[in-house]
Coordinates of N, CA and C and ligand atoms in Angstrom, one line a residue:
L12 N 127.7 104.2 102.3 CA 127.8 104.3 101.0 C 126.6 103.5 100.0
K13 N 125.5 104.1 100.2 CA 124.3 103.9 99.8 C 124.1 104.1 98.9
I14 N 123.9 105.9 98.9 CA 123.3 106.8 97.7 C 124.1 106.2 96.7
P15 N 125.3 105.5 95.8 CA 125.6 105.3 94.9 C 124.9 103.5 94.1
V16 N 124.3 103.4 95.3 CA 123.8 102.0 94.5 C 122.4 102.6 94.3
V17 N 121.8 103.9 95.0 CA 120.7 104.1 94.5 C 120.6 104.5 93.5
R18 N 121.8 105.6 92.9 CA 122.0 106.5 91.8 C 122.4 105.0 91.1
D19 N 122.8 104.0 90.8 CA 122.9 102.4 89.9 C 121.8 101.9 89.3
I20 N 120.7 101.9 90.3 CA 119.3 101.2 89.9 C 118.3 102.4 89.3
L21 N 118.2 103.8 89.6 CA 118.2 105.1 88.5 C 118.5 104.8 86.9
E22 N 119.8 104.9 87.2 CA 120.6 104.7 85.7 C 120.3 103.6 84.6
A23 N 120.3 101.9 85.9 CA 120.0 101.2 84.9 C 118.0 101.0 84.6
N24 N 116.9 102.3 85.7 CA 115.7 102.0 84.8 C 116.0 103.5 84.1
D25 N 116.7 104.3 83.9 CA 116.9 104.9 82.4 C 117.2 104.6 81.5
R26 N 118.5 103.6 81.3 CA 118.2 103.1 80.4 C 117.5 102.6 79.4
I27 N 116.6 101.6 80.3 CA 115.4 100.7 80.0 C 114.3 101.3 79.1
A28 N 113.7 102.5 79.9 CA 113.2 103.5 80.2 C 113.1 104.3 78.4
N29 N 115.0 104.3 78.2 CA 115.2 104.9 77.2 C 114.9 104.0 76.1
E30 N 115.3 103.0 76.1 CA 114.5 101.8 74.9 C 113.1 102.0 74.9
H31 N 112.1 102.0 75.6 CA 110.7 101.7 75.9 C 110.5 103.1 75.0
R32 N 111.1 104.6 75.1 CA 110.6 105.2 74.4 C 111.3 105.0 72.8
G33 N 112.0 104.4 72.2 CA 112.5 104.5 70.8 C 111.9 103.6 70.2
L34 N 111.1 101.9 71.1 CA 110.0 101.8 70.4 C 108.6 102.2 70.2
F35 N 108.2 103.0 71.5 CA 107.2 103.6 71.1 C 107.0 104.7 70.3
Q36 N 108.2 105.8 70.1 CA 108.2 106.5 69.0 C 108.4 105.9 67.2
K37 N 109.3 104.8 67.3 CA 108.8 103.9 66.2 C 107.7 103.4 65.4
N38 N 106.9 103.5 66.5 CA 105.1 102.5 66.7 C 104.1 104.0 66.5
S39 N 105.1 105.2 66.5 CA 104.0 106.2 66.3 C 102.7 106.0 68.1
L40 N 103.3 105.6 68.9 CA 102.2 105.2 70.0 C 102.6 106.0 71.1
L41 N 101.1 106.7 71.4 CA 101.3 107.9 72.1 C 101.2 107.3 74.0
V42 N 102.2 107.2 74.6 CA 101.9 106.5 76.3 C 102.2 107.6 77.2
V43 N 101.2 107.6 78.3 CA 100.7 108.4 78.9 C 100.9 107.2 80.5
N44 N 101.4 108.1 81.6 CA 101.4 107.3 82.1 C 100.7 108.1 83.2
L45 N 99.6 107.0 84.1 CA 98.7 107.9 85.2 C 99.0 108.1 86.6
M46 N 99.2 108.5 87.4 CA 99.1 108.7 88.7 C 98.6 109.2 89.8
S47 N 98.6 108.5 91.0 CA 98.0 109.6 91.9 C 97.8 108.3 92.9
S48 N 97.3 109.0 94.2 CA 97.6 107.8 95.5 C 96.2 106.9 95.2
P49 N 96.3 106.3 96.0 CA 95.1 105.6 96.1 C 93.4 105.9 96.2
G50 N 92.9 105.3 94.8 CA 90.8 106.2 94.7 C 91.5 107.3 94.5
A51 N 91.9 107.8 93.9 CA 91.7 109.3 93.5 C 90.9 109.1 91.8
G52 N 90.7 108.4 91.6 CA 89.5 107.9 90.3 C 90.6 107.3 89.1
K53 N 92.0 106.7 88.7 CA 92.5 106.7 88.2 C 91.4 105.2 86.7
T54 N 91.2 104.2 87.6 CA 90.9 103.3 86.4 C 89.3 104.1 86.0
T55 N 88.4 104.8 87.1 CA 87.5 104.9 86.5 C 87.8 106.3 85.2
L56 N 88.5 107.0 85.5 CA 88.7 107.8 84.0 C 88.9 106.9 83.1
L57 N 89.8 105.8 83.0 CA 90.5 105.1 82.0 C 89.1 104.5 81.3
E58 N 88.0 104.1 82.5 CA 86.6 103.5 81.5 C 86.0 104.5 81.1
N59 N 86.3 105.8 81.3 CA 85.3 106.5 80.7 C 86.1 107.3 79.5
T60 N 87.7 107.3 79.4 CA 88.3 107.8 78.6 C 87.9 106.6 77.4
I61 N 88.0 105.6 77.7 CA 88.2 104.3 76.9 C 86.6 104.3 76.1
G62 N 85.8 104.5 76.9 CA 84.2 104.5 76.2 C 84.2 105.9 75.3
H63 N 85.0 106.9 75.1 CA 84.7 107.9 74.7 C 85.5 107.8 73.1
L64 N 86.5 107.7 73.7 CA 87.8 107.2 72.4 C 87.9 105.9 71.5
K65 N 87.1 104.8 72.2 CA 87.6 103.7 71.1 C 87.3 103.4 70.0
E66 N 86.1 104.0 69.7 CA 86.0 104.1 68.2 C 87.4 104.8 67.3
K67 N 87.5 105.8 67.8 CA 88.5 106.6 67.2 C 89.7 106.0 66.9
M68 N 90.2 104.7 68.4 CA 92.1 104.5 67.9 C 92.2 103.5 68.8
R69 N 92.7 103.0 68.9 CA 93.6 101.6 69.6 C 93.6 101.7 70.6
I70 N 93.4 101.2 71.6 CA 93.8 101.5 73.7 C 94.0 100.1 74.1
G71 N 95.7 100.4 74.5 CA 95.8 99.7 75.8 C 96.0 100.2 76.9
V72 N 96.2 99.2 78.1 CA 96.5 99.7 79.4 C 97.2 98.5 79.6
I73 N 98.4 99.6 80.6 CA 99.5 98.5 81.7 C 99.0 98.5 82.7
E74 N 98.2 97.8 83.4 CA 97.4 98.1 84.9 C 98.4 97.9 86.1
G75 N 99.0 98.7 86.9 CA 99.7 98.1 87.8 C 99.3 98.2 88.9
D76 N 99.0 96.8 90.2 CA 99.1 97.2 91.5 C 99.5 95.6 92.2
I77 N 99.8 96.8 93.6 CA 100.4 95.4 94.6 C 99.8 93.8 94.2
Q78 N 97.9 94.1 94.3 CA 98.0 92.6 93.7 C 96.6 92.7 93.7
T79 N 96.0 91.7 92.9 CA 94.7 91.8 92.0 C 94.5 91.7 91.1
S80 N 93.9 91.4 90.1 CA 93.7 91.9 88.6 C 92.1 92.7 88.5
A81 N 91.8 93.1 89.6 CA 90.4 94.0 90.0 C 90.4 94.8 88.4
D82 N 91.4 95.9 88.2 CA 91.3 97.3 87.5 C 91.4 96.8 86.0
A83 N 92.2 95.1 86.2 CA 92.3 95.2 84.5 C 91.6 94.6 83.9
E84 N 90.3 94.0 84.7 CA 88.8 93.4 84.5 C 88.2 94.4 84.3
R85 N 88.5 95.6 85.0 CA 87.3 96.9 84.7 C 87.9 97.3 83.2
I86 N 89.0 97.5 82.7 CA 89.7 98.0 81.6 C 89.2 97.0 80.7
L87 N 89.2 95.9 81.0 CA 88.9 94.9 79.9 C 87.3 95.3 79.4
G88 N 86.5 95.7 80.4 CA 85.0 95.5 80.4 C 84.6 96.7 79.7
A89 N 85.7 97.7 80.0 CA 85.4 99.1 79.0 C 85.5 99.4 77.5
G90 N 86.4 97.5 77.0 CA 86.2 97.6 75.5 C 88.0 97.6 75.4
A91 N 89.0 97.6 76.1 CA 90.7 97.8 75.7 C 91.1 96.8 76.3
S92 N 92.3 96.9 75.8 CA 92.5 95.6 76.0 C 93.7 96.1 77.6
A93 N 94.3 94.5 77.8 CA 94.5 95.2 79.1 C 95.6 93.9 79.6
V94 N 96.7 94.6 80.1 CA 97.9 93.4 80.8 C 97.6 94.1 82.6
Q95 N 97.9 93.4 83.5 CA 98.4 93.4 84.8 C 99.5 93.5 85.4
I96 N 100.0 94.1 86.0 CA 101.2 93.7 86.1 C 101.2 93.9 88.0
N97 N 101.6 92.5 88.8 CA 101.1 93.1 90.1 C 102.7 93.4 90.7
T98 N 103.2 94.0 92.0 CA 104.2 94.3 92.1 C 104.4 93.9 92.9
D99 N 103.4 93.2 93.5 CA 104.2 92.5 95.0 C 104.4 92.5 96.4
G100 N 104.1 94.0 96.3 CA 104.7 94.6 97.4 C 105.2 96.3 97.0
A101 N 105.7 96.1 96.0 CA 106.3 97.4 95.3 C 105.5 98.7 95.2
C102 N 105.6 99.9 95.4 CA 104.8 101.1 95.7 C 104.9 101.7 94.2
H103 N 105.7 101.1 93.6 CA 105.6 102.3 92.0 C 105.8 101.2 91.0
L104 N 105.4 101.6 89.6 CA 106.0 100.8 88.3 C 107.4 100.9 88.2
D105 N 108.6 100.5 87.9 CA 109.5 100.6 87.1 C 109.6 100.3 85.2
A106 N 110.9 100.5 85.1 CA 111.1 100.4 83.5 C 111.4 99.2 83.4
N107 N 111.3 98.5 84.1 CA 111.5 96.7 83.9 C 110.7 96.1 83.2
M108 N 110.2 96.2 84.8 CA 107.9 96.0 84.8 C 107.3 96.2 83.9
I109 N 107.5 97.2 83.0 CA 107.0 97.5 81.9 C 107.7 97.1 80.5
R110 N 108.8 96.5 80.5 CA 109.1 95.1 79.5 C 108.7 94.2 80.0
A111 N 108.2 94.1 80.6 CA 107.5 92.6 80.7 C 105.9 92.5 80.4
A112 N 105.8 93.4 80.7 CA 104.2 93.6 79.8 C 104.5 94.1 78.8
L113 N 105.6 94.7 77.9 CA 105.7 94.5 76.5 C 105.0 93.8 75.8
A114 N 106.2 92.3 76.2 CA 105.8 91.3 75.6 C 104.5 90.7 75.7
A115 N 103.2 91.0 76.1 CA 101.8 90.9 76.1 C 101.2 91.7 75.0
I116 N 101.9 93.3 74.8 CA 101.0 94.0 74.0 C 101.4 93.7 72.7
N117 N 100.7 94.2 71.6 CA 100.8 94.2 70.6 C 100.8 95.8 69.8
I118 N 102.1 96.5 70.1 CA 102.5 98.0 70.1 C 102.0 98.4 68.6
E119 N 102.1 97.7 67.6 CA 101.8 97.7 66.0 C 100.7 98.2 66.3
E120 N 99.4 97.2 66.9 CA 98.3 98.0 67.0 C 97.8 98.2 67.5
T121 N 98.5 99.4 68.2 CA 97.7 100.5 69.6 C 97.9 101.5 69.3
D122 N 97.3 102.7 69.5 CA 97.5 104.0 68.9 C 98.0 105.1 70.6
L123 N 97.1 104.2 71.5 CA 97.5 105.4 72.6 C 97.5 104.1 73.7
M124 N 98.3 104.4 74.7 CA 98.9 102.9 76.4 C 98.8 104.0 77.3
F125 N 97.8 104.1 78.0 CA 97.8 103.8 79.1 C 98.4 103.2 80.5
I126 N 99.3 103.8 81.4 CA 100.3 103.1 82.2 C 99.8 103.7 83.3
E127 N 98.5 102.6 84.4 CA 97.7 102.9 85.6 C 99.1 102.4 86.4
N128 N 99.7 103.4 87.4 CA 100.6 103.1 88.3 C 100.0 103.1 89.3
V129 N 101.3 102.7 90.5 CA 100.3 102.1 91.9 C 99.8 103.6 92.6
G130 N 98.9 103.2 93.0 CA 98.5 104.1 93.7 C 99.7 104.9 94.7
N131 N 100.3 106.8 94.8 CA 101.0 106.6 95.9 C 101.5 107.6 95.7
L132 N 101.6 108.8 96.1 CA 101.5 109.9 95.5 C 103.3 110.8 95.7
V133 N 104.4 109.7 96.2 CA 105.6 110.2 95.8 C 106.9 109.0 94.7
C134 N 106.6 107.4 95.3 CA 107.7 106.9 94.0 C 107.4 106.8 92.3
P135 N 106.1 106.9 92.1 CA 105.8 106.6 91.0 C 106.5 107.5 90.0
A136 N 106.8 108.7 90.7 CA 107.1 110.0 90.1 C 108.3 110.0 89.8
E137 N 109.3 109.1 90.8 CA 110.8 108.9 90.6 C 111.3 108.0 89.3
F138 N 110.1 107.4 88.9 CA 110.6 106.4 87.9 C 110.4 106.7 86.5
D139 N 111.1 107.0 85.6 CA 111.0 107.0 84.3 C 110.6 105.7 83.3
L140 N 109.3 105.5 83.1 CA 108.7 104.5 82.3 C 109.4 104.7 80.1
G141 N 109.6 105.7 80.0 CA 109.5 105.8 78.5 C 108.3 106.4 78.3
E142 N 107.2 106.9 79.0 CA 106.1 107.6 78.6 C 106.1 108.6 78.0
D143 N 105.5 109.6 76.8 CA 105.6 110.8 76.4 C 105.1 112.0 77.8
H144 N 103.9 111.6 78.7 CA 103.4 112.4 79.5 C 103.0 111.7 80.9
K145 N 103.6 112.2 81.7 CA 103.1 111.7 83.3 C 101.8 113.3 83.1
V146 N 100.5 112.1 83.8 CA 99.7 113.0 83.7 C 98.9 112.8 85.1
M147 N 98.7 113.1 86.3 CA 98.2 113.0 87.8 C 96.3 113.3 88.2
I148 N 96.6 112.7 88.8 CA 94.9 112.9 89.1 C 95.0 113.3 90.5
L149 N 94.3 114.4 91.2 CA 94.4 115.0 92.0 C 92.8 114.8 93.0
S150 N 92.2 114.2 93.3 CA 90.6 114.4 94.1 C 90.6 115.5 95.3
V151 N 89.3 116.2 95.1 CA 89.2 117.1 96.1 C 89.3 116.5 97.4
T152 N 88.6 115.4 97.7 CA 88.8 115.2 98.8 C 90.4 115.0 99.6
E153 N 91.3 114.7 99.2 CA 92.1 114.6 99.2 C 92.9 116.0 100.3
G154 N 92.3 116.9 100.0 CA 92.6 118.2 100.4 C 94.1 119.2 99.7
D155 N 93.9 121.1 100.0 CA 94.3 121.4 98.8 C 95.5 122.1 99.7
D156 N 95.7 120.8 100.9 CA 97.6 121.3 100.9 C 98.0 120.0 100.2
K157 N 98.0 118.9 99.0 CA 98.6 118.0 98.7 C 100.5 119.0 97.8
P158 N 99.7 119.6 97.2 CA 100.7 120.1 96.1 C 101.8 120.7 96.9
E159 N 101.9 121.3 98.3 CA 102.9 121.7 99.0 C 103.8 120.7 99.9
K160 N 103.1 119.6 99.7 CA 103.3 118.5 100.6 C 103.9 117.4 99.9
Y161 N 103.6 117.0 98.4 CA 104.1 116.0 97.4 C 104.5 116.9 96.3
P162 N 105.3 118.0 95.9 CA 105.5 118.3 95.0 C 106.2 117.5 94.1
L163 N 107.2 116.7 94.1 CA 108.0 116.1 93.1 C 107.1 115.8 91.6
M164 N 105.7 115.0 92.2 CA 104.7 113.9 91.3 C 104.4 115.7 90.5
F165 N 103.9 116.8 91.0 CA 103.0 117.2 90.6 C 103.9 118.4 89.1
H166 N 105.7 118.6 89.8 CA 106.6 119.2 89.1 C 106.6 118.1 87.5
E167 N 106.1 116.8 87.7 CA 106.7 116.1 86.8 C 105.7 115.6 85.9
A168 N 104.3 116.1 86.4 CA 103.1 115.8 85.6 C 103.0 116.8 84.1
S169 N 102.5 116.5 83.1 CA 102.1 117.3 82.0 C 101.0 118.0 82.6
V170 N 100.0 117.2 82.9 CA 98.4 117.2 82.8 C 98.3 116.9 84.7
L171 N 97.5 117.6 85.6 CA 97.2 117.4 86.2 C 95.6 117.8 86.5
L172 N 94.8 116.5 86.6 CA 93.1 116.3 86.6 C 92.3 116.3 88.1
I173 N 91.9 117.7 88.3 CA 91.2 117.5 89.8 C 90.2 117.5 88.9
N174 N 89.9 115.8 89.7 CA 89.1 115.2 89.9 C 88.0 115.0 90.9
K175 N 87.1 114.9 90.9 CA 85.2 114.5 92.4 C 84.9 115.9 92.3
I176 N 84.9 117.0 91.2 CA 84.5 117.9 91.5 C 83.1 117.9 91.9
D177 N 82.5 117.0 91.5 CA 80.8 116.7 92.2 C 80.9 116.7 93.8
L178 N 81.6 116.5 94.1 CA 81.9 116.5 95.7 C 81.7 118.0 96.5
L179 N 82.8 118.6 95.3 CA 82.9 120.2 96.2 C 82.1 120.6 97.3
P180 N 80.8 120.3 97.1 CA 80.1 121.2 98.2 C 80.2 120.4 99.5
Y181 N 80.3 119.3 99.5 CA 80.9 118.6 100.7 C 82.1 118.4 101.5
V182 N 83.1 118.8 101.2 CA 84.1 119.0 101.4 C 85.5 120.0 101.4
D183 N 86.0 120.6 102.4 CA 86.9 121.4 102.9 C 87.8 121.7 101.8
C184 N 87.5 122.1 100.5 CA 88.9 122.1 99.9 C 88.9 123.3 98.5
N185 N 89.9 124.6 98.6 CA 90.2 125.2 97.6 C 91.0 124.6 96.9
V186 N 90.1 125.0 95.3 CA 90.5 124.4 94.3 C 91.4 125.3 93.5
S187 N 91.3 126.9 93.8 CA 92.2 127.8 93.9 C 93.3 127.8 94.0
K188 N 93.2 127.4 95.4 CA 94.6 126.9 96.3 C 95.5 126.0 95.8
I189 N 94.8 124.9 94.8 CA 95.4 123.9 94.6 C 96.2 124.4 92.8
R190 N 95.3 125.0 92.8 CA 96.2 125.9 91.3 C 96.8 126.9 91.3
E191 N 97.2 127.9 92.6 CA 98.0 128.4 92.8 C 99.4 127.8 93.2
A192 N 99.4 126.8 93.6 CA 100.4 125.9 94.5 C 101.1 125.4 93.2
V193 N 99.9 124.8 92.1 CA 100.5 123.5 91.4 C 101.6 124.9 90.6
L194 N 100.9 126.1 90.1 CA 101.4 126.5 89.0 C 103.0 127.0 89.5
K195 N 103.1 127.2 90.9 CA 104.4 127.5 91.4 C 104.9 126.6 91.1
I196 N 105.0 125.2 91.0 CA 105.5 123.7 91.4 C 106.0 123.7 89.9
N197 N 104.7 124.0 88.5 CA 105.1 123.6 87.8 C 104.5 124.0 86.6
P198 N 104.7 125.6 86.3 CA 104.2 126.7 85.1 C 103.4 126.3 84.1
H199 N 104.1 124.7 83.3 CA 103.9 124.8 82.1 C 102.4 123.1 82.4
I200 N 102.7 122.7 83.3 CA 101.4 122.1 83.8 C 99.9 122.3 82.9
K201 N 99.0 121.6 82.5 CA 97.6 122.0 82.0 C 97.0 121.5 83.1
I202 N 95.7 122.3 83.6 CA 94.9 121.8 84.5 C 93.7 121.7 84.3
F203 N 93.0 120.4 84.4 CA 91.3 120.5 84.1 C 90.6 120.1 85.1
E204 N 89.6 120.7 86.1 CA 88.7 120.2 86.6 C 87.7 119.3 86.5
I205 N 87.5 117.8 86.7 CA 86.8 116.8 86.5 C 86.1 116.5 87.1
S206 N 84.8 115.5 86.8 CA 84.3 114.6 87.9 C 83.6 113.6 86.9
C207 N 84.6 111.8 86.8 CA 84.1 111.0 86.3 C 83.0 111.0 86.6
Q208 N 82.0 111.0 87.6 CA 80.4 110.7 87.9 C 79.3 111.5 86.8
T209 N 79.9 113.2 87.1 CA 79.0 114.0 86.6 C 79.4 114.0 85.0
K210 N 80.8 113.8 84.7 CA 81.7 113.9 83.3 C 81.9 115.1 82.5
E211 N 81.4 116.1 84.0 CA 81.3 117.3 83.5 C 83.7 117.8 83.7
G212 N 83.4 118.7 82.2 CA 85.3 118.5 82.4 C 85.8 117.9 81.6
L213 N 85.6 116.3 81.3 CA 86.0 115.5 80.6 C 86.0 115.6 79.5
D214 N 85.2 116.0 78.7 CA 85.8 117.1 77.2 C 87.0 117.6 76.9
N215 N 87.3 118.4 77.9 CA 88.8 119.2 78.1 C 90.0 117.6 78.0
W216 N 89.8 117.0 78.5 CA 90.9 115.6 78.9 C 90.9 114.9 77.5
F217 N 89.4 115.1 77.4 CA 89.5 113.6 75.4 C 90.3 115.2 74.7
Q218 N 89.6 116.0 74.6 CA 91.0 117.2 73.5 C 92.3 117.1 73.9
W219 N 92.8 116.9 74.7 CA 94.0 117.2 75.3 C 94.5 116.0 74.6
I220 N 94.5 114.8 74.7 CA 94.4 113.1 73.9 C 94.5 113.7 72.7
L221 N 93.4 113.9 71.8 CA 93.6 114.0 70.8 C 94.4 114.7 70.0
D222 N 94.5 116.1 70.6 CA 96.1 117.2 70.5 C 97.3 116.4 70.3
H223 N 97.6 115.1 70.9 CA 98.6 114.2 70.9 C 98.7 113.2 70.5
I224 N 97.7 112.7 70.0 CA 97.8 111.5 69.5 C 99.3 111.6 68.3
K225 N 99.3 110.7 68.4 CA 101.3 110.6 66.9 C 100.1 110.0 65.7
R226 N 99.6 109.1 65.8 CA 98.7 107.9 64.5 C 97.3 108.5 64.5
R227 N 96.8 109.2 63.4 CA 95.5 109.1 63.2 C 95.0 108.8 61.9
Ligands
LIG24 N1 81.9 111.0 93.5 C1 83.1 111.1 92.5 N2 83.3 109.3 93.0 C2 84.2 109.5 92.1 C3 84.6 110.2 90.8 N3 85.5 109.5 90.2 C4 86.0 108.2 90.7 N4 84.9 107.9 92.3 C5 85.3 106.7 92.9 O1 86.5 107.2 93.5 C6 86.3 105.7 93.8 C7 88.2 105.1 93.4 O2 87.7 105.3 92.0 P1 89.1 104.4 91.3 O3 89.0 104.7 89.5 O4 89.0 103.2 91.8 O5 90.8 104.7 91.9 P2 92.3 104.6 91.4 O6 92.4 103.5 92.8 O7 92.6 106.0 91.6 O8 91.8 103.8 90.4 C8 85.3 104.8 93.4 O9 84.4 104.2 94.4 C9 84.7 105.4 92.2 O10 83.9 105.5 92.0 C10 84.0 111.5 90.7 O11 84.8 111.9 89.8 N5 83.1 111.3 91.7
LIG25 MG1 93.0 101.8 90.2

């Protein structure tokens, strides 16, 4: 009889996530839940994004990590406000953890909020945090078979950023194969090929944010 217990947890999570969604809407805040496996480039993408957009809008970041506040320090260094959640072993963020972090964020004074989820290609996709969009990063070093092996996150995401394309000459990764597999799982997803190192393709991502921001 374990299945009803799991359902209860997800129902409780969704209730809290819906409260967050109402709060975010009331304050015209765009919230993006950023997910990937460890090391795909979430924090590097955020540093680039903050650097590019911080003169145009007020940006806040909730950092989720099992341990340390290293990523929150990188975000502060890039010029945004940051709150660190340490999940102490848990492999994903849930809506209750976000509630605790929101107490430390001035939502009225924020236009764009990123939630950097715990590095993991599976569990984060199962938990609604109240965000407007799930955005996922897959780096070319992870291989082109990941959409087929881990379909849920690709299914849930509004945007897929294929990162580290500067490394394509050195790795055996077929980007067309990724695109084809992902579009089969999720025909509505937007796919951008980027490099956080050479900055190639990042303008498409910045434009996507500008197109979705609610308070100008
Ligand atoms: N070559 C290359 N390295 C990258 C790129 N983006 C991120 N990295 C590197 O990948 C590593 C992990 O990045 P990080 O942003 O910490 O990943 P996270 O764990 O998803 O937050 C770091 O050493 C980054 O410098 C990229 O586009 N190209
Ligand atoms: Mg990180």
